[in-house]
C-alpha positions as semicolon CSV with decimal commas, in nm:
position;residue;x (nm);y (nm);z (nm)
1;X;-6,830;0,076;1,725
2;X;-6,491;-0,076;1,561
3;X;-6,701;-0,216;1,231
4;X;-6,814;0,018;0,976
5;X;-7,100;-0,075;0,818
6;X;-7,118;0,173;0,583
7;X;-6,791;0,098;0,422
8;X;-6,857;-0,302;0,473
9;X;-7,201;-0,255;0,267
10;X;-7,209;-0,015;0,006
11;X;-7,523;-0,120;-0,178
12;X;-7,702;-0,116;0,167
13;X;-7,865;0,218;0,280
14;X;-7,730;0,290;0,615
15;X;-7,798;0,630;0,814
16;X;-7,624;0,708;1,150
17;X;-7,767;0,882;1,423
18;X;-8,098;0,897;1,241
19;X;-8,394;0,978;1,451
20;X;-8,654;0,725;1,476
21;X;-8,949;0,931;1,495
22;X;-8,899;0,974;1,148
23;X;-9,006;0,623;1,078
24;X;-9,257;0,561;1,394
25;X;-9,625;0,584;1,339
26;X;-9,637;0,758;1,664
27;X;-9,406;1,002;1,519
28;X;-9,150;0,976;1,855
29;X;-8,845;0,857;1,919
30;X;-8,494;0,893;1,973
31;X;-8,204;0,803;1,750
32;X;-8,081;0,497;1,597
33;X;-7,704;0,488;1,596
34;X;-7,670;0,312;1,260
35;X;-8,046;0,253;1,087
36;X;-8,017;0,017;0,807
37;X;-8,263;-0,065;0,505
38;X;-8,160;-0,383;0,337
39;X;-8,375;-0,490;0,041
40;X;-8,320;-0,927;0,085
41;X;-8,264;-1,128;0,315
42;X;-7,915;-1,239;0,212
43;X;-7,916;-0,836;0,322
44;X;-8,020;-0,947;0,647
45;X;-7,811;-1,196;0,753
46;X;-7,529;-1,014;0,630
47;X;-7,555;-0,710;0,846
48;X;-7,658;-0,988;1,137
49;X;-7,332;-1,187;1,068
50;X;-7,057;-0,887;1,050
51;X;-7,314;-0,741;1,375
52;X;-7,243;-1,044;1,548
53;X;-6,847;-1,071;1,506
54;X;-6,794;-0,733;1,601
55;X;-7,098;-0,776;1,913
56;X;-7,273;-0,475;1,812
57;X;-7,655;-0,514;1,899
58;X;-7,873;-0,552;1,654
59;X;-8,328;-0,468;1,672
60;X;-8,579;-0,527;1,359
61;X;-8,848;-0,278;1,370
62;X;-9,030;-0,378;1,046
63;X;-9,234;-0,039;0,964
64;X;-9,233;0,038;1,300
65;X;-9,658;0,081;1,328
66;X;-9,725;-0,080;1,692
67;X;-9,387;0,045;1,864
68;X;-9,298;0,247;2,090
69;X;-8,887;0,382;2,117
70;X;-8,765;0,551;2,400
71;X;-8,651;0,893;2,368
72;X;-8,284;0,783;2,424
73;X;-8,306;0,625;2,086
74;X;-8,184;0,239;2,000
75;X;-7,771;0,164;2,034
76;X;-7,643;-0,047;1,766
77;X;-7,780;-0,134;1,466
78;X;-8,123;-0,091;1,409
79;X;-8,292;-0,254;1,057
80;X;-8,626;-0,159;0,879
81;X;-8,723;-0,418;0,620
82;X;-8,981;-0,234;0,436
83;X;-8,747;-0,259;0,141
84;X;-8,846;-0,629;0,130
85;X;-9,129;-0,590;-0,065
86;X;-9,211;-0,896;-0,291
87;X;-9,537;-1,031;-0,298
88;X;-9,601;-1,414;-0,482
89;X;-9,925;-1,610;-0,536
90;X;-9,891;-1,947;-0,583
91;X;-10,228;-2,188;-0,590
92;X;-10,393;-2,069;-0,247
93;X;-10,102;-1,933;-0,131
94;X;-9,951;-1,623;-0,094
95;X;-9,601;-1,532;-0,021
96;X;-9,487;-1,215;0,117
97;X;-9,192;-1,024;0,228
98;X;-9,142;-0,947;0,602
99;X;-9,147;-0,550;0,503
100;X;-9,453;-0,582;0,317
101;X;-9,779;-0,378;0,422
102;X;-10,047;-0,620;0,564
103;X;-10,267;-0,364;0,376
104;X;-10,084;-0,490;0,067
105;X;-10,107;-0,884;0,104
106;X;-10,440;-0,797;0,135
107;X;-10,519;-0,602;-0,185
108;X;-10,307;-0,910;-0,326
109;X;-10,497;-1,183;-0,202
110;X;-10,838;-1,067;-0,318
111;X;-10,702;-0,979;-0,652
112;X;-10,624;-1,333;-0,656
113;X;-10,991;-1,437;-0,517
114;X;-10,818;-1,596;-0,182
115;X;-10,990;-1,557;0,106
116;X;-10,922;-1,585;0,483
117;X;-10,696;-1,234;0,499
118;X;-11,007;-1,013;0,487
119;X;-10,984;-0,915;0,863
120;X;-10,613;-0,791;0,831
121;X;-10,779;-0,502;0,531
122;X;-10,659;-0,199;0,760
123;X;-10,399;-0,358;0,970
124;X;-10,085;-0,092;0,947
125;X;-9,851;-0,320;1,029
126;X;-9,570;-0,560;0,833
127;X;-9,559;-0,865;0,761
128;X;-9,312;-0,940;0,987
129;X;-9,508;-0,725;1,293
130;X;-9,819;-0,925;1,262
131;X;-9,601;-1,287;1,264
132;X;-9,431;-1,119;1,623
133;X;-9,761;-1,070;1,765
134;X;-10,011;-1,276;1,585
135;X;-10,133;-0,945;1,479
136;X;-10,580;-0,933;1,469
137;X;-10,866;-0,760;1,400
138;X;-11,270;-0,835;1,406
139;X;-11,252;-1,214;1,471
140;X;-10,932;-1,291;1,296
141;X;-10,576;-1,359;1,361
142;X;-10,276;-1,448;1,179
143;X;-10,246;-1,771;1,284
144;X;-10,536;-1,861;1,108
145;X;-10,386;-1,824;0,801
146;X;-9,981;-1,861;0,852
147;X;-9,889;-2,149;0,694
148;X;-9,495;-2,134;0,725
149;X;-9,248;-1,845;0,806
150;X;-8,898;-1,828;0,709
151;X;-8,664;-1,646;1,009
152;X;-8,317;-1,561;1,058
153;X;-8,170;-1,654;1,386
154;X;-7,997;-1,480;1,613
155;X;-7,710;-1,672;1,550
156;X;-7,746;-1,639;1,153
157;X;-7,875;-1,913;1,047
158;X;-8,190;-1,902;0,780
159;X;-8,443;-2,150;0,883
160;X;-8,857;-2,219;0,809
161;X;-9,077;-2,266;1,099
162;X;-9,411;-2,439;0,950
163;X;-9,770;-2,353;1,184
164;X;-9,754;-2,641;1,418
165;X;-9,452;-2,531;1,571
166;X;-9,556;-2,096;1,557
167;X;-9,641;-2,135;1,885
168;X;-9,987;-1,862;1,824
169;X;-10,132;-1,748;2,134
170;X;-10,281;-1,426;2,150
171;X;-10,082;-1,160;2,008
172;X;-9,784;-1,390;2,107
173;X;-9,578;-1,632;1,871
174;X;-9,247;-1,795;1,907
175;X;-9,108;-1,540;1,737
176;X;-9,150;-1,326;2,068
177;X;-8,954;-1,609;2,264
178;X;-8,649;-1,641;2,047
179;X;-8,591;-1,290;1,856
180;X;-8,569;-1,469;1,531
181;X;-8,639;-1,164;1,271
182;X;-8,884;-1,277;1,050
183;X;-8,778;-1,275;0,653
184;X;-9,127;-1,383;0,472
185;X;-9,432;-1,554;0,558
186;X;-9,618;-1,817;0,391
187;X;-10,012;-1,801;0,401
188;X;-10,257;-2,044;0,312
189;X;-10,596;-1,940;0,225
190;X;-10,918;-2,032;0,084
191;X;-11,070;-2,009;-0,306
192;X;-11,350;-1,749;-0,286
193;X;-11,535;-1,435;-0,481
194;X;-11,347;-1,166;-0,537
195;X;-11,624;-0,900;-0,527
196;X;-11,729;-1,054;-0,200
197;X;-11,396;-1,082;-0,055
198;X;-11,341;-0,666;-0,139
199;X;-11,723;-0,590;-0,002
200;X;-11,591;-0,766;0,325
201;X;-11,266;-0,561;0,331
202;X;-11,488;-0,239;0,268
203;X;-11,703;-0,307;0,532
204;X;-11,422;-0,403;0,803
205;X;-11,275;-0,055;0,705
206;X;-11,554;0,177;0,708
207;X;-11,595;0,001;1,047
208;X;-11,205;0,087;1,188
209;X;-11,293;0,445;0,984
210;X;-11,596;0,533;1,192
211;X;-11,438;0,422;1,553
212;X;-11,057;0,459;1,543
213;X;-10,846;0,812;1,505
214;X;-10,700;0,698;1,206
215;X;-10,629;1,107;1,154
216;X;-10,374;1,129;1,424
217;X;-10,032;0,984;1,481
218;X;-10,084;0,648;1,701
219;X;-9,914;0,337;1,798
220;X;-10,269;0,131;1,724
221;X;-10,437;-0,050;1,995
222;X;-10,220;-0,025;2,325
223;X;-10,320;-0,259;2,520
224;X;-10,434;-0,606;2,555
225;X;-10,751;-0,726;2,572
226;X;-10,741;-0,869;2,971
227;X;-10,954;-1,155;3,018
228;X;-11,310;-1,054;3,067
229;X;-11,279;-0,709;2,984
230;X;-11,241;-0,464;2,677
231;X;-10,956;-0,256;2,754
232;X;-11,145;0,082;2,580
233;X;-11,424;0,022;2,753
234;X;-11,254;0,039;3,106
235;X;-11,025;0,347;3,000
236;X;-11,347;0,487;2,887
237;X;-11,552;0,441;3,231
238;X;-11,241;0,488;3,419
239;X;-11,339;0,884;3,255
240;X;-10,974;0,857;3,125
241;X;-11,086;0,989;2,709
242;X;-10,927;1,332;2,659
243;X;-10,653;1,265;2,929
244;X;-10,335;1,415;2,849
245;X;-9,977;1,469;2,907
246;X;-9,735;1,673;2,673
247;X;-9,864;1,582;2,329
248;X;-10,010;1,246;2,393
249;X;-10,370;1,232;2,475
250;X;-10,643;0,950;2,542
251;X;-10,850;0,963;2,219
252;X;-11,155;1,067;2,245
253;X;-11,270;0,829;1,950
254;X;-11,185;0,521;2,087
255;X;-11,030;0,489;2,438
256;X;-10,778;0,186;2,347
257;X;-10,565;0,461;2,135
258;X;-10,336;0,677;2,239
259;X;-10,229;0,985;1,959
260;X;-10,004;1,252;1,921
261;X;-10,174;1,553;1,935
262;X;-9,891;1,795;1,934
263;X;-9,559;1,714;1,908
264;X;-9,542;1,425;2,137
265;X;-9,259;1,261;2,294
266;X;-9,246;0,891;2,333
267;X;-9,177;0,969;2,754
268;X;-9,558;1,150;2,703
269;X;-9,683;0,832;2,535
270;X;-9,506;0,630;2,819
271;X;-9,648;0,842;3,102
272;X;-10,026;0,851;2,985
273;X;-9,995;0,437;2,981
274;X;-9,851;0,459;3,330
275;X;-10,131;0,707;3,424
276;X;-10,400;0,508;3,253
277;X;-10,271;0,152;3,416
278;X;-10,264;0,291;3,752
279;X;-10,622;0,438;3,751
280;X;-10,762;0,147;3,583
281;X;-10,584;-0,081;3,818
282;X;-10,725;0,182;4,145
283;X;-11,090;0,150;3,984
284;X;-11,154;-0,186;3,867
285;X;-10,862;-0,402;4,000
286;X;-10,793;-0,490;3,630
287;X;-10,423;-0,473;3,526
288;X;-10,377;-0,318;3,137
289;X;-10,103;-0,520;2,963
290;X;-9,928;-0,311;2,681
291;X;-9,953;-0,469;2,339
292;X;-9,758;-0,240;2,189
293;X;-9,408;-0,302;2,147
294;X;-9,167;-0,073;2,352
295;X;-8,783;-0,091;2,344
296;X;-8,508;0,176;2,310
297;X;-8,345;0,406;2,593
298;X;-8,462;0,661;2,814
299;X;-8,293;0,995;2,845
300;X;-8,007;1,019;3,045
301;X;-8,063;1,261;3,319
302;X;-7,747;1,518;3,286
């Protein structure tokens, strides 16, 4: 790598060789070559511009909740935005930094009495994550409340995408098709009470409490819900809960999670999907699609 970043961006933190597992809720994965934390998006497109002229490749991770990296680690430069942390309401909307906590827009939005977020009360993920994948929970999505994003190309160029042209499908968005990294997101919700909008947000997270391992180390939900089906419910009468290989296991709480029991690698997380596909595949001729994210390299054999 000719450029050095470091040098080039002084006010930016940047760590080399940094292991990602540091930063993954899984708590695996291999290094990032250069991992950078800008705190704007002038940041951003910055470290994208002097990335591109000098054709180093560059991945957004956001807070790195429903991702998997390979144990090989991520060449390049790798950026986490949760640094990006402003939150703005405005009338019924609220504005929010790609790194910020979907928890936090949350908390936000029903300080302001604005409803329609109440279903993302104990998503993990960004911002930025749940624009990538149209990130859901108990009835809701984000594109039911995304008014506008503003991206950064590939190419460097700032630009707002408004809903019509999001592209939503389920846990897709055009975001997916043309790696733009998303900078902040626009939503537009509805006037409402605030004491009901927090009983809702209680309820929907004594409800994740009682059924998801939120105790353990975990990616979230792994895999898509296949048409028809419930993926948990098929791991679970495919008599795969408690499965395990290294440090990753099958929960036993609810079969759609995967955790790190002890001291997983992200090749044991890897493994127990494969292992978990293939049965459920040999059982019920149902093919699991991952919904987590996985990127990165694997080990190179010596």
């Amino acid at each position: 790598m000719t450029v050095n970043f470091i040098t080039q961006f002084p006010n930016v933190t940047i760590l080399t060789d940094e292991p990602l597992s540091k930063y993954t809720n899984t708590k695996t994965g291999g290094p990032a070559d250069l991992l950078a934390f800008p705190a704007s998006a002038d940041e951003v497109q910055a470290l994208m511009t002097v990335a591109n002229a000098n054709d180093v490749p560059v991945t957004v991770i956001g807070n790195a909740s429903n991702l998997i990296v390979r144990d090989g680690g991520i060449r390049g430069l790798v950026m986490i935005l949760t640094r990006m942390a402003t939150i703005k309401v405005s009338g019924h909307q609220v504005i929010a930094d790609a790194g910020v906590s979907m928890i936090e827009v949350t908390k936000r939005a029903q300080a302001a009495s604005l409803s329609g977020l109440e279903f993302a009360a104990g998503i993990p993920g960004s911002v930025g994550g749940a624009i990538f994948m149209n990130a859901g929970a108990y009835g809701g999505e984000t594109s039911d409340v995304a008014d506008s994003v503003l991206v950064l190309t590939r190419q460097g160029e700032i630009k707002t995408i408004t809903r019509d042209d999001l592209n939503f499908g389920y846990r897709h968005s055009r975001v997916q098709d043309e790696n733009d990294v998303v900078l902040s997101a626009t939503y537009l919700l509805q006037p409402g009470d605030g004491q009901e909008i927090q009983a809702k947000m209680d309820d929907l997270n004594a409800r994740r409490a009682a059924r998801q391992p939120l105790d353990l180390p975990s990616c979230g939900s792994v895999f898509k819900r296949p048409t028809g089906y419930f993926a948990g419910k098929l791991i679970h009468d495919a008599g795969l809960q408690g499965h395990q290989i290294g440090g990753a296991q099958v929960s036993m709480k609810h079969a759609g999670f995967i955790v790190n029991v002890d001291h997983a690698t992200a090749t044991d997380y890897l493994n127990v999907i494969h292992h978990v596909q293939t049965v459920v595949f040999e059982k019920f001729n149902v093919h699991l699609e991952t919904e987590v994210r996985i990127i990165g390299e694997s080990v190179k054999e010596d």
